[in-house]
Amino acid sequence: DQQVKQNSPSLSVQEGRISILNCDYTNSMFDYFLWYKKYPAEGPTFLISISSIKDKNEDGRFTVFLNKSAKHLSLHIVPSQPGDSAVYFCAASANSGGSNYKLTFGKGTLLTVNP
Amino acid sequence: DVKVTQSSRYLVKRTGEKVFLECVQDMDHENMFWYRQDPGLGLRLIYFSYDVKMKEKGDIPEGYSVSREKKERFSLILESASTNQTSMYLCASRTGQGGGYTFGSGTRLTVV
């Protein structure tokens, strides 16, 4: 039973345009969400997070939007750069990501940014 | 910066061998985790530990065990390696207060 779903295995965009990566979740107890980026042969690195008390969080070129009623979040990258090409994982946790609650990850979306 | 170090980047083992994957973190984190990553399956949790000598099964613990004798070290053990355990193995840690994980660079294990 997949509680965090990334329905697009891959996405291709042109350099300079917006990349939108989507994530849906089914567990209504989830209240803390994160995005990780992973290059081949490396471990995932943290990008940005959002708590359920917010509907938007921005960090430079990266913005995460949360729609609690739809159980949907998205990551916007503007403008996209070739170095952004990687696999992006959505993750979620209950208890505000607090102690003893593990993250549940989606299957990932491979983003390719073409020069 | 938190550092999570996995002892090997690439490993080739034979079927039936006992395999140890080691992970060390240097920031006194309470929580440590082992995941495997496979194409089309994403990150799947094998085992995790909230503290020394404590362990909990994740979503796919079969064929694996773990050891956490010291706070900074979390070992994943494949008791008898099989070809379906060929994968990228990722270790992660975080503070006891929660939040996001810090991952190691991963160990690409091939079982032949």
Coordinates of C-alpha atoms in Angstrom, one line a residue:
Chain A
D1 CA 0.0 0.0 0.0
Q2 CA 1.8 3.1 -1.3
Q3 CA 1.2 6.0 1.1
V4 CA 3.3 8.5 -0.9
K5 CA 2.8 8.5 -4.6
Q6 CA 4.8 10.1 -7.4
N7 CA 2.9 9.2 -10.4
S8 CA 5.3 10.6 -13.0
P9 CA 8.5 8.4 -13.3
S10 CA 10.1 11.1 -15.4
L11 CA 9.9 14.7 -16.5
S12 CA 11.8 16.6 -19.2
V13 CA 12.0 20.4 -19.4
Q14 CA 14.0 23.0 -21.1
E15 CA 16.7 25.0 -19.3
G16 CA 15.2 28.3 -18.0
R17 CA 11.6 26.9 -17.8
I18 CA 9.7 25.8 -14.8
S19 CA 9.8 22.2 -13.5
I20 CA 6.8 21.0 -11.5
L21 CA 7.1 17.7 -9.7
N22 CA 4.0 16.3 -8.1
C23 CA 3.4 14.1 -5.1
D24 CA 0.2 12.7 -3.6
Y25 CA -0.3 11.0 -0.2
T26 CA -3.0 8.9 1.3
N27 CA -2.2 8.9 5.1
S28 CA -4.1 11.8 6.7
M29 CA -1.8 11.6 9.7
F30 CA 1.1 12.9 7.6
D31 CA 1.9 16.5 8.6
Y32 CA 5.5 17.1 7.6
F33 CA 6.7 16.8 4.0
L34 CA 10.2 16.9 2.4
W35 CA 11.8 16.8 -1.0
Y36 CA 15.1 15.1 -1.6
K37 CA 17.3 15.2 -4.7
K38 CA 19.5 12.3 -5.7
Y39 CA 22.3 12.1 -8.3
P40 CA 23.4 8.6 -9.5
A41 CA 25.9 6.9 -7.2
E42 CA 25.3 9.4 -4.4
G43 CA 23.0 9.5 -1.4
P44 CA 19.9 11.7 -1.4
T45 CA 20.3 15.3 -0.2
F46 CA 17.7 17.4 1.5
L47 CA 16.1 20.1 -0.6
I48 CA 13.2 21.7 1.1
S49 CA 10.4 20.8 3.6
I50 CA 7.0 22.1 4.6
S51 CA 4.8 21.6 7.7
S52 CA 1.1 21.1 7.4
I53 CA 0.5 24.4 9.1
K54 CA 1.7 26.1 5.9
D55 CA 0.7 25.9 2.3
K56 CA 3.9 27.3 0.8
N57 CA 7.6 27.3 1.5
E58 CA 10.2 29.0 -0.6
D59 CA 14.0 28.6 -0.8
G60 CA 15.7 30.3 -3.7
R61 CA 14.6 28.7 -6.9
F62 CA 12.7 26.0 -5.1
T63 CA 9.1 26.3 -3.8
V64 CA 7.0 23.6 -2.3
F65 CA 3.2 23.9 -2.3
L66 CA 0.9 21.9 0.0
N67 CA -2.8 21.3 -0.6
K68 CA -4.0 19.5 2.4
S69 CA -7.6 19.0 1.3
A70 CA -6.4 17.3 -1.9
K71 CA -3.5 15.5 -0.1
H72 CA -1.2 16.9 -2.7
L73 CA 2.1 18.6 -2.8
S74 CA 4.3 19.9 -5.6
L75 CA 7.8 21.1 -6.0
H76 CA 8.4 24.1 -8.4
I77 CA 11.9 24.8 -9.7
V78 CA 12.3 28.2 -11.4
P79 CA 14.3 28.6 -13.5
S80 CA 15.4 25.0 -14.2
Q81 CA 19.1 24.4 -14.8
P82 CA 20.9 21.4 -16.3
G83 CA 22.5 20.7 -12.9
D84 CA 19.0 20.1 -11.5
S85 CA 18.8 16.9 -13.5
A86 CA 18.4 14.2 -10.9
V87 CA 15.9 11.9 -9.2
Y88 CA 13.6 13.8 -6.8
F89 CA 12.0 12.0 -3.9
C90 CA 8.9 13.2 -2.0
A91 CA 8.8 12.1 1.6
A92 CA 6.2 12.4 4.4
S93 CA 6.0 11.9 8.2
A94 CA 3.5 12.0 10.9
N95 CA 3.9 13.8 14.2
S96 CA 5.4 16.9 12.5
G97 CA 8.5 14.8 11.7
G98 CA 9.2 14.4 15.3
S99 CA 11.1 11.9 17.3
N100 CA 10.6 8.2 16.5
Y101 CA 8.5 8.8 13.3
K102 CA 10.1 7.6 10.2
L103 CA 9.9 9.1 6.7
T104 CA 7.9 7.4 4.0
F105 CA 9.3 8.0 0.5
G106 CA 7.7 8.0 -2.9
K107 CA 9.2 6.1 -5.8
G108 CA 10.9 9.2 -7.2
T109 CA 10.7 11.3 -10.4
L110 CA 13.7 11.6 -12.8
L111 CA 14.0 15.2 -13.9
T112 CA 16.0 15.9 -17.0
V113 CA 16.7 19.6 -17.8
N114 CA 17.8 20.0 -21.4
P115 CA 20.3 22.8 -22.3
Chain B
D1 CA 27.9 19.5 8.7
V2 CA 26.6 16.1 9.6
K3 CA 28.5 13.3 8.0
V4 CA 27.2 9.8 7.4
T5 CA 29.9 7.5 6.1
Q6 CA 29.3 4.1 4.5
S7 CA 32.4 2.0 4.5
S8 CA 32.2 0.8 0.9
R9 CA 31.0 2.5 -2.3
Y10 CA 31.0 -0.7 -4.3
L11 CA 30.9 -4.3 -3.2
V12 CA 30.7 -7.6 -5.0
K13 CA 29.8 -10.8 -3.0
R14 CA 28.9 -14.3 -3.8
T15 CA 25.6 -16.0 -3.2
G16 CA 25.4 -17.4 0.3
E17 CA 28.1 -15.2 1.8
K18 CA 27.5 -13.2 5.0
V19 CA 27.7 -9.5 4.2
F20 CA 28.3 -6.6 6.5
L21 CA 27.5 -3.1 5.5
E22 CA 28.8 -0.5 7.9
C23 CA 27.5 3.0 8.6
V24 CA 29.0 5.6 10.9
Q25 CA 27.6 9.1 11.7
D26 CA 29.6 11.8 13.5
M27 CA 26.9 14.1 15.0
D28 CA 25.6 12.1 17.9
H29 CA 22.3 11.3 16.2
E30 CA 19.9 9.0 18.0
N31 CA 18.0 7.7 15.0
M32 CA 19.6 5.7 12.2
F33 CA 18.0 3.9 9.2
W34 CA 18.9 1.5 6.4
Y35 CA 17.1 1.8 3.0
R36 CA 17.6 0.1 -0.3
Q37 CA 16.9 1.8 -3.6
D38 CA 15.8 -0.1 -6.7
P39 CA 14.7 1.2 -10.1
G40 CA 10.9 1.8 -10.1
L41 CA 10.6 1.0 -6.4
G42 CA 12.1 4.0 -4.8
L43 CA 13.5 4.0 -1.3
R44 CA 12.3 1.1 0.9
L45 CA 13.0 0.9 4.6
I46 CA 14.8 -2.2 5.8
Y47 CA 15.5 -1.5 9.5
F48 CA 15.8 1.4 11.8
S49 CA 17.1 2.2 15.2
Y50 CA 16.0 4.9 17.7
D51 CA 18.8 4.3 20.1
V52 CA 21.7 2.1 21.0
K53 CA 20.7 -1.6 21.1
M54 CA 17.2 -0.8 19.8
K55 CA 16.0 -1.8 16.4
E56 CA 12.7 -1.9 14.6
K57 CA 11.8 -3.7 11.4
G58 CA 11.0 -1.6 8.4
D59 CA 8.9 -2.5 5.4
I60 CA 11.3 -5.2 3.9
P61 CA 13.3 -6.8 6.7
E62 CA 13.4 -10.3 5.4
G63 CA 16.9 -11.6 4.8
Y64 CA 18.5 -8.8 6.8
S65 CA 19.5 -8.1 10.3
V66 CA 21.1 -5.1 12.0
S67 CA 23.3 -4.3 14.9
R68 CA 23.7 -1.1 16.9
E69 CA 26.2 -1.5 19.7
K70 CA 27.4 2.1 19.7
K71 CA 25.4 5.2 19.0
E72 CA 27.5 6.3 16.0
R73 CA 27.5 2.9 14.2
F74 CA 24.6 1.0 12.6
S75 CA 25.4 -2.2 10.7
L76 CA 23.3 -4.0 8.2
I77 CA 23.9 -7.7 7.9
L78 CA 22.9 -10.0 5.0
E79 CA 22.9 -13.4 6.7
S80 CA 23.2 -15.3 3.4
A81 CA 23.4 -13.0 0.4
S82 CA 21.1 -13.7 -2.6
T83 CA 21.0 -12.3 -6.1
N84 CA 17.7 -10.4 -5.3
Q85 CA 19.6 -8.4 -2.7
T86 CA 21.7 -6.8 -5.4
S87 CA 20.8 -3.1 -4.9
M88 CA 21.9 0.3 -3.7
Y89 CA 22.0 0.5 0.1
L90 CA 21.6 3.8 1.8
C91 CA 22.2 4.6 5.4
A92 CA 20.7 7.7 7.1
S93 CA 20.6 9.4 10.4
R94 CA 18.8 12.2 12.2
T95 CA 18.5 13.7 15.7
G96 CA 16.0 12.4 18.2
Q97 CA 14.0 15.6 17.8
G98 CA 13.0 14.4 14.3
G99 CA 13.1 16.3 11.1
G100 CA 14.8 15.2 7.9
Y101 CA 17.5 12.6 7.4
T102 CA 21.1 13.0 6.4
F103 CA 22.1 10.2 4.0
G104 CA 25.4 8.5 3.3
S105 CA 26.7 8.2 -0.2
G106 CA 25.4 4.6 -0.6
T107 CA 26.8 1.2 -1.2
R108 CA 26.2 -0.5 -4.5
L109 CA 26.1 -4.2 -3.7
T110 CA 26.2 -6.8 -6.4
V111 CA 25.6 -10.4 -5.4
V112 CA 26.7 -12.9 -8.0

